[in-house]
Short mmCIF file of N, CA and C in Angstrom, two decimals:
data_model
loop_
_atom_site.label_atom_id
_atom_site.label_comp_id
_atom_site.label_asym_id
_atom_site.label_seq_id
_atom_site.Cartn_x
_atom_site.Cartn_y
_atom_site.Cartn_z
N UNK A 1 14.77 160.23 130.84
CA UNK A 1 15.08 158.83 130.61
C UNK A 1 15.42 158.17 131.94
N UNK A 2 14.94 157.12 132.06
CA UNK A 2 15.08 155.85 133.75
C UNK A 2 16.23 155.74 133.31
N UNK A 3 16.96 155.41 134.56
CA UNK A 3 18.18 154.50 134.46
C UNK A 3 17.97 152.88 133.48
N UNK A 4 16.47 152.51 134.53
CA UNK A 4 16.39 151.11 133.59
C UNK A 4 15.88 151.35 132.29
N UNK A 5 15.36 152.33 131.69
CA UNK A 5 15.23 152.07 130.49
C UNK A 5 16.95 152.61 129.63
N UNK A 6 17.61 153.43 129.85
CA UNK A 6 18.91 153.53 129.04
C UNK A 6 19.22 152.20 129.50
N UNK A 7 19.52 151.57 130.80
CA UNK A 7 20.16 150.24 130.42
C UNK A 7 19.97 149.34 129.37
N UNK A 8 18.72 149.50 128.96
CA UNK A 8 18.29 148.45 128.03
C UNK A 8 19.27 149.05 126.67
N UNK A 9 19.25 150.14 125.97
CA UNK A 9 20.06 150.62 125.35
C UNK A 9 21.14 150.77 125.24
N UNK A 10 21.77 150.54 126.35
CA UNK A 10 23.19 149.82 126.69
C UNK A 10 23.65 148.38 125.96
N UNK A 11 22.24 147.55 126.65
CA UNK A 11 22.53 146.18 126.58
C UNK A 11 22.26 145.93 125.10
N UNK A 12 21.75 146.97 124.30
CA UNK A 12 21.66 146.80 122.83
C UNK A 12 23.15 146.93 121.99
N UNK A 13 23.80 147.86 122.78
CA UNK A 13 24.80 148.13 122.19
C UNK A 13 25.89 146.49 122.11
N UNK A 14 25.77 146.45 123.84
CA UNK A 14 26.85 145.05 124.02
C UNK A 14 26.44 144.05 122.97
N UNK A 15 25.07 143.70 122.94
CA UNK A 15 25.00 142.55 122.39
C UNK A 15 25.09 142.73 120.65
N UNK A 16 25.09 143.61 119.87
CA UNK A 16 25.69 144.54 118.82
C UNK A 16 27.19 144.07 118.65
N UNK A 17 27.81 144.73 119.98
CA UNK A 17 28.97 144.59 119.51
C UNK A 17 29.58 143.01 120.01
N UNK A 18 28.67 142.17 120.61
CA UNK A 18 29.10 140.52 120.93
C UNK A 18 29.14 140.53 118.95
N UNK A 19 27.61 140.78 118.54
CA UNK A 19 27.34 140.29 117.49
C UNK A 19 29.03 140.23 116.45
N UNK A 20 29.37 141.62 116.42
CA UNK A 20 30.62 141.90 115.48
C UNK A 20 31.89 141.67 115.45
N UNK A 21 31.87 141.01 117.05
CA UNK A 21 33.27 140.20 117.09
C UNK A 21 33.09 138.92 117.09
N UNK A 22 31.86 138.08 116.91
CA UNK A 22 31.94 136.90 116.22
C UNK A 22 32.40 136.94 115.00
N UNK A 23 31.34 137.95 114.41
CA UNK A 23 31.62 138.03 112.91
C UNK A 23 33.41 138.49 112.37
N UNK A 24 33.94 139.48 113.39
CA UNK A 24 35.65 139.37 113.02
C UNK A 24 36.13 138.24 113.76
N UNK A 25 36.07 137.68 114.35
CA UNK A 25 36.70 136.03 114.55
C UNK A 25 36.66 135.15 113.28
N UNK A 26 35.40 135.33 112.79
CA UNK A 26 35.03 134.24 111.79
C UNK A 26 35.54 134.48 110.77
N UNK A 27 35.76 135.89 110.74
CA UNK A 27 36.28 136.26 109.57
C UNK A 27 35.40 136.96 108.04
N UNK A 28 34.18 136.43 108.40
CA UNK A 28 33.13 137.34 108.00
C UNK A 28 31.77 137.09 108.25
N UNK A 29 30.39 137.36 107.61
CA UNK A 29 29.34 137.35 108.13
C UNK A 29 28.92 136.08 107.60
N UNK A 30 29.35 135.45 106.43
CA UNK A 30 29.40 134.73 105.81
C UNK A 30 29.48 133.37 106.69
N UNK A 31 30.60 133.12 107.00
CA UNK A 31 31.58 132.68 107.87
C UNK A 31 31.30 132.05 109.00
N UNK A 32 30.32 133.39 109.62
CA UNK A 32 30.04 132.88 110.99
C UNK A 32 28.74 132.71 111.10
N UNK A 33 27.56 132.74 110.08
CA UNK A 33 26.75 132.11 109.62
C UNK A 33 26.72 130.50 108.91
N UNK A 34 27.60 130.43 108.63
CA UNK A 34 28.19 129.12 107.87
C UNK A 34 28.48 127.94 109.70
N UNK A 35 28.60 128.36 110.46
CA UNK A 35 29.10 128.08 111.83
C UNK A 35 28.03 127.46 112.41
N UNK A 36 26.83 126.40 112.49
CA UNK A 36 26.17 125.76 112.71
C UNK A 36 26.11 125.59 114.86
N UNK A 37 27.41 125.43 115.13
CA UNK A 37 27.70 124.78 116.33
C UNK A 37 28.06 125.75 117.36
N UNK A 38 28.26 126.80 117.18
CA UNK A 38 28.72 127.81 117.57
C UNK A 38 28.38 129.56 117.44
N UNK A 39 29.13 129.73 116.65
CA UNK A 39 28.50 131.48 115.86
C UNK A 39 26.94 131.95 115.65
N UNK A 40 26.60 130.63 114.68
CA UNK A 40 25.30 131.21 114.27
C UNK A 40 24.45 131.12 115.10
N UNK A 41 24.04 130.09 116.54
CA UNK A 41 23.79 130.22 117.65
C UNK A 41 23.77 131.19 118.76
N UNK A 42 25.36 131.55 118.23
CA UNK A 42 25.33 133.38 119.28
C UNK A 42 24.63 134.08 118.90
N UNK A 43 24.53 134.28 117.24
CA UNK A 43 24.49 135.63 116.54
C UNK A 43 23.15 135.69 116.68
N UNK A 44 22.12 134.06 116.62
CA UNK A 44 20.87 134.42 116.82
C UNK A 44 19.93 134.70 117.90
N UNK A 45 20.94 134.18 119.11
CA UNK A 45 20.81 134.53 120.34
C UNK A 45 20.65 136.18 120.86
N UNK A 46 22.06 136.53 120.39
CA UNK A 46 22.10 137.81 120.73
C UNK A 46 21.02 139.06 119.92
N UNK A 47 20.65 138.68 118.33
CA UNK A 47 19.59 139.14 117.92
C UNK A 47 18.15 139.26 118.70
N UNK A 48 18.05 138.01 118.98
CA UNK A 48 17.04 137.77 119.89
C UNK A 48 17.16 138.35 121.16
N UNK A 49 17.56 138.91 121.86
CA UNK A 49 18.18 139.43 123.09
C UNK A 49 18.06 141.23 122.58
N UNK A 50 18.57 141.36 121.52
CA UNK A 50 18.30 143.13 121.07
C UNK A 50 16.59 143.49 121.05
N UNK A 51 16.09 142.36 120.16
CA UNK A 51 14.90 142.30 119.84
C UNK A 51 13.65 142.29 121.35
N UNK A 52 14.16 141.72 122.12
CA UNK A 52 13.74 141.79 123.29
C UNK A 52 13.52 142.62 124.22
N UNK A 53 14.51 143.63 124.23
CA UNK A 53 15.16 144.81 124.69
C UNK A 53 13.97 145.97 124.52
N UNK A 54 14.42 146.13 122.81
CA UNK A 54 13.21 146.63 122.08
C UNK A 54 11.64 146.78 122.98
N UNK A 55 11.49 145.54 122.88
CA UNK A 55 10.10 145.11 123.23
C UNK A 55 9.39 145.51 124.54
N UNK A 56 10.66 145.70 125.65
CA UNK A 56 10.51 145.95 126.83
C UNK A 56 10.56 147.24 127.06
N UNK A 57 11.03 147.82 126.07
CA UNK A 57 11.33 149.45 125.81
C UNK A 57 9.87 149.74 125.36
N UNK A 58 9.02 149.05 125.00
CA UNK A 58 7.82 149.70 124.24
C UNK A 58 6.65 149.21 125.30
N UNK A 59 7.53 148.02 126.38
CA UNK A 59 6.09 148.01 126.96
C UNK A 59 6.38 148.84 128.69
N UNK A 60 7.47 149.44 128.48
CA UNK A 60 7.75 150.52 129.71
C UNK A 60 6.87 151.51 128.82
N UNK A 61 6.70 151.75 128.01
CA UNK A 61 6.19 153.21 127.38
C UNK A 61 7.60 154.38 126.89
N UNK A 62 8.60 153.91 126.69
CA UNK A 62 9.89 154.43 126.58
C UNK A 62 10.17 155.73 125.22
N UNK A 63 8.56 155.87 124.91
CA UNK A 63 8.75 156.43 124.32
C UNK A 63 10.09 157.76 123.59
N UNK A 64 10.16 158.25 124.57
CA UNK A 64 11.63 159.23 124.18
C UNK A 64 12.55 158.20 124.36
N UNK A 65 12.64 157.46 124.18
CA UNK A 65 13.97 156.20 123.58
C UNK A 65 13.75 155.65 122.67
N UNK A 66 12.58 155.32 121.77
CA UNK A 66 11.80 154.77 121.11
C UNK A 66 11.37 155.47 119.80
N UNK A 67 11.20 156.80 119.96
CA UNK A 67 11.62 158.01 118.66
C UNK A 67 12.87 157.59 118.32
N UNK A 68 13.85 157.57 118.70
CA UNK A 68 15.43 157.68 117.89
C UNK A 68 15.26 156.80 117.37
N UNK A 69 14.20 155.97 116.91
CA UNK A 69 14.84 154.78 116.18
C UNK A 69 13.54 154.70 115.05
N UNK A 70 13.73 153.82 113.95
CA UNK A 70 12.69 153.86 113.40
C UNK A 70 11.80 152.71 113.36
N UNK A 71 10.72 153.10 113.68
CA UNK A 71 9.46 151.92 114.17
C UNK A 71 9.56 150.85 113.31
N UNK A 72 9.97 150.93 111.87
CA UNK A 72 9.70 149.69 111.24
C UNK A 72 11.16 148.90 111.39
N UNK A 73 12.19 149.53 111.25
CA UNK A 73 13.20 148.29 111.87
C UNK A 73 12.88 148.18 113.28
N UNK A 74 12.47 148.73 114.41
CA UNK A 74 11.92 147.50 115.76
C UNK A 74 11.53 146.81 115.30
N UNK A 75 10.02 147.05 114.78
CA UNK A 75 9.61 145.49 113.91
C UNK A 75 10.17 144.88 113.46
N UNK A 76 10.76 145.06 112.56
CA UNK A 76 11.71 144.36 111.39
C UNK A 76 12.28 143.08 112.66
N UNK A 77 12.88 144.00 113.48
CA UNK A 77 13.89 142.91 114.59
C UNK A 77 12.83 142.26 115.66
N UNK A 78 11.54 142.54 115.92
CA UNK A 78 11.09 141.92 116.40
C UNK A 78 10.35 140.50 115.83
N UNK A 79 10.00 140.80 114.60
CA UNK A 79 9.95 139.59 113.58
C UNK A 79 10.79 138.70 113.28
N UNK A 80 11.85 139.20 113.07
CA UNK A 80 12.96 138.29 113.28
C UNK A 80 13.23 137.42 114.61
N UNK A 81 13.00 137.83 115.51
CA UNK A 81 13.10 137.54 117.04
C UNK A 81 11.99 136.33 116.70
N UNK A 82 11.06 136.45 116.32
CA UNK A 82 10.04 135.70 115.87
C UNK A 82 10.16 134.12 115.57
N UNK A 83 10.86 134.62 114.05
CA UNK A 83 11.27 133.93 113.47
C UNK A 83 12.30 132.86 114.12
N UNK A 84 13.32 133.38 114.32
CA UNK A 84 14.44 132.70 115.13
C UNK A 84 13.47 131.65 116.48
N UNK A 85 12.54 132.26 116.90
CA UNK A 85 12.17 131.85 118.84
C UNK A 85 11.04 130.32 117.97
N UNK A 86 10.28 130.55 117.01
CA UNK A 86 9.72 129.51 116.55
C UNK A 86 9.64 129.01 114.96
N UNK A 87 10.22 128.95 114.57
CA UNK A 87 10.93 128.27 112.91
C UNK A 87 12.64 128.60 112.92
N UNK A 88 13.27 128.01 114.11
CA UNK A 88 14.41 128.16 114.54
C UNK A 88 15.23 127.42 112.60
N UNK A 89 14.79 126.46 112.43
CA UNK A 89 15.65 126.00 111.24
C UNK A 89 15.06 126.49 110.01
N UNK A 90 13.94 127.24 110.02
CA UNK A 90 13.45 127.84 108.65
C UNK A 90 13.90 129.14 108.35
N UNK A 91 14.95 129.87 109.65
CA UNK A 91 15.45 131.64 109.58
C UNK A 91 16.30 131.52 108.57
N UNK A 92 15.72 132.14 107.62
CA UNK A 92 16.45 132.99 106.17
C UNK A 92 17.83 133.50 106.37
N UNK A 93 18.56 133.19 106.18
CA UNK A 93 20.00 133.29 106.72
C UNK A 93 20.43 134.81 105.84
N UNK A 94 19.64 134.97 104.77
CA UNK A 94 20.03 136.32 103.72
C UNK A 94 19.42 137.50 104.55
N UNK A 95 18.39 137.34 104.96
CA UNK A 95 17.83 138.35 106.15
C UNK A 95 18.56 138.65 107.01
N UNK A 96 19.12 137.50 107.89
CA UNK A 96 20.28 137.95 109.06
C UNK A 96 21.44 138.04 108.64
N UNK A 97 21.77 138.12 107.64
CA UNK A 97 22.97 138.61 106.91
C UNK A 97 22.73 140.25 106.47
N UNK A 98 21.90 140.38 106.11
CA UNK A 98 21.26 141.88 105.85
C UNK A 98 21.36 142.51 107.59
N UNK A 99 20.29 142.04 108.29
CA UNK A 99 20.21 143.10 109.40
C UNK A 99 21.99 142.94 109.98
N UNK A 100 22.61 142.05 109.94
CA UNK A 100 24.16 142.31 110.61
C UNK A 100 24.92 143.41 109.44
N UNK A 101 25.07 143.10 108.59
CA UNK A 101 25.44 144.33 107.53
C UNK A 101 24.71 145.50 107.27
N UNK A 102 23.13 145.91 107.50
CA UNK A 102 22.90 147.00 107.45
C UNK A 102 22.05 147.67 108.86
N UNK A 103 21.30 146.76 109.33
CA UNK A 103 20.72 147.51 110.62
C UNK A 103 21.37 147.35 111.79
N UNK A 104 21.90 146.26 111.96
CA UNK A 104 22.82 146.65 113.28
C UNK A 104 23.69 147.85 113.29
N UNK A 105 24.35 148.33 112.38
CA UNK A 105 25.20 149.62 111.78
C UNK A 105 24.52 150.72 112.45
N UNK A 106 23.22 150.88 111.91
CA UNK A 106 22.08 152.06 112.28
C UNK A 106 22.11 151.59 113.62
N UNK A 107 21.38 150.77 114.23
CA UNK A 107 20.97 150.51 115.61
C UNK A 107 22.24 150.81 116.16
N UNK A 108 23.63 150.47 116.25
CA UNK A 108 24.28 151.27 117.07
C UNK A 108 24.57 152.77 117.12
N UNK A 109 24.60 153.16 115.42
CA UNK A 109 24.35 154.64 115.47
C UNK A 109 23.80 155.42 116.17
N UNK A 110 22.40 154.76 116.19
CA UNK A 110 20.96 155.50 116.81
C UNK A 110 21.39 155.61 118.42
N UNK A 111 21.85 154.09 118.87
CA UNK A 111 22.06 153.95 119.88
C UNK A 111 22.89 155.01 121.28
N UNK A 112 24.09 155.05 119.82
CA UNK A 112 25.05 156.17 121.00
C UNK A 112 24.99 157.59 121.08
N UNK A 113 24.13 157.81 120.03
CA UNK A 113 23.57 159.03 119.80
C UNK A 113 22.61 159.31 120.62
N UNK A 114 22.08 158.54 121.01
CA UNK A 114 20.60 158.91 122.67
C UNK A 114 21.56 158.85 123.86
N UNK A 115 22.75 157.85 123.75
CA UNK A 115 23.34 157.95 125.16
C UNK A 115 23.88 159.12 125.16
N UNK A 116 24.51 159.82 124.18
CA UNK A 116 25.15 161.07 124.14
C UNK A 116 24.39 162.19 124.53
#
């Protein structure tokens, strides 16, 4: 593994865990989705920023970083990345309520488990 490619897996983690202390500020996922001016702006930012990561990981060829995880949530988050970068006011808010409650969970799992 490159240095620059674990960084990127790093920077998945930070922006993970930016994601989860919006969401405990706000008080929930709910909450800080409900947050128009602020939160939901980070949260889709920083999605977009994981999703990116991803992307750069697949076009280094990162393969042995790229096994630990499972190909269809990259997609999953790169679609979303999608979504968010061009139908900014049409993103399904039940979707990014899902990937913050269930795949970000995994993605850091996966995550510290390769740094380990």
């Amino acid at each position: 593994m490159s240095k620059e490619s674990i960084s990127k897996v790093y920077l998945i983690l930070e922006k993970i865990d930016y994601i989860e202390q919006i969401v405990k500020n706000s008080g929930s996922v709910t909450k800080a989705l409900e947050d128009y001016v602020t939160d939901r702006p980070a949260i889709l930012m920083h999605l977009t920023a994981i999703a990116e990561q991803f992307n750069k990981l697949k076009k280094e060829h990162a393969d042995n970083i790229l096994s630990a995880f499972d190909e269809n949530d990259i997609k999953g988050m790169y679609d979303v990345r999608t979504y968010i970068a061009h139908d900014y006011e049409g993103v399904n808010l039940a979707i990014i309520e899902w990937i913050i409650r269930n795949g970000l969970p995994k993605f850091k799992k996966q995550c510290k488990t390769l740094i380990k």
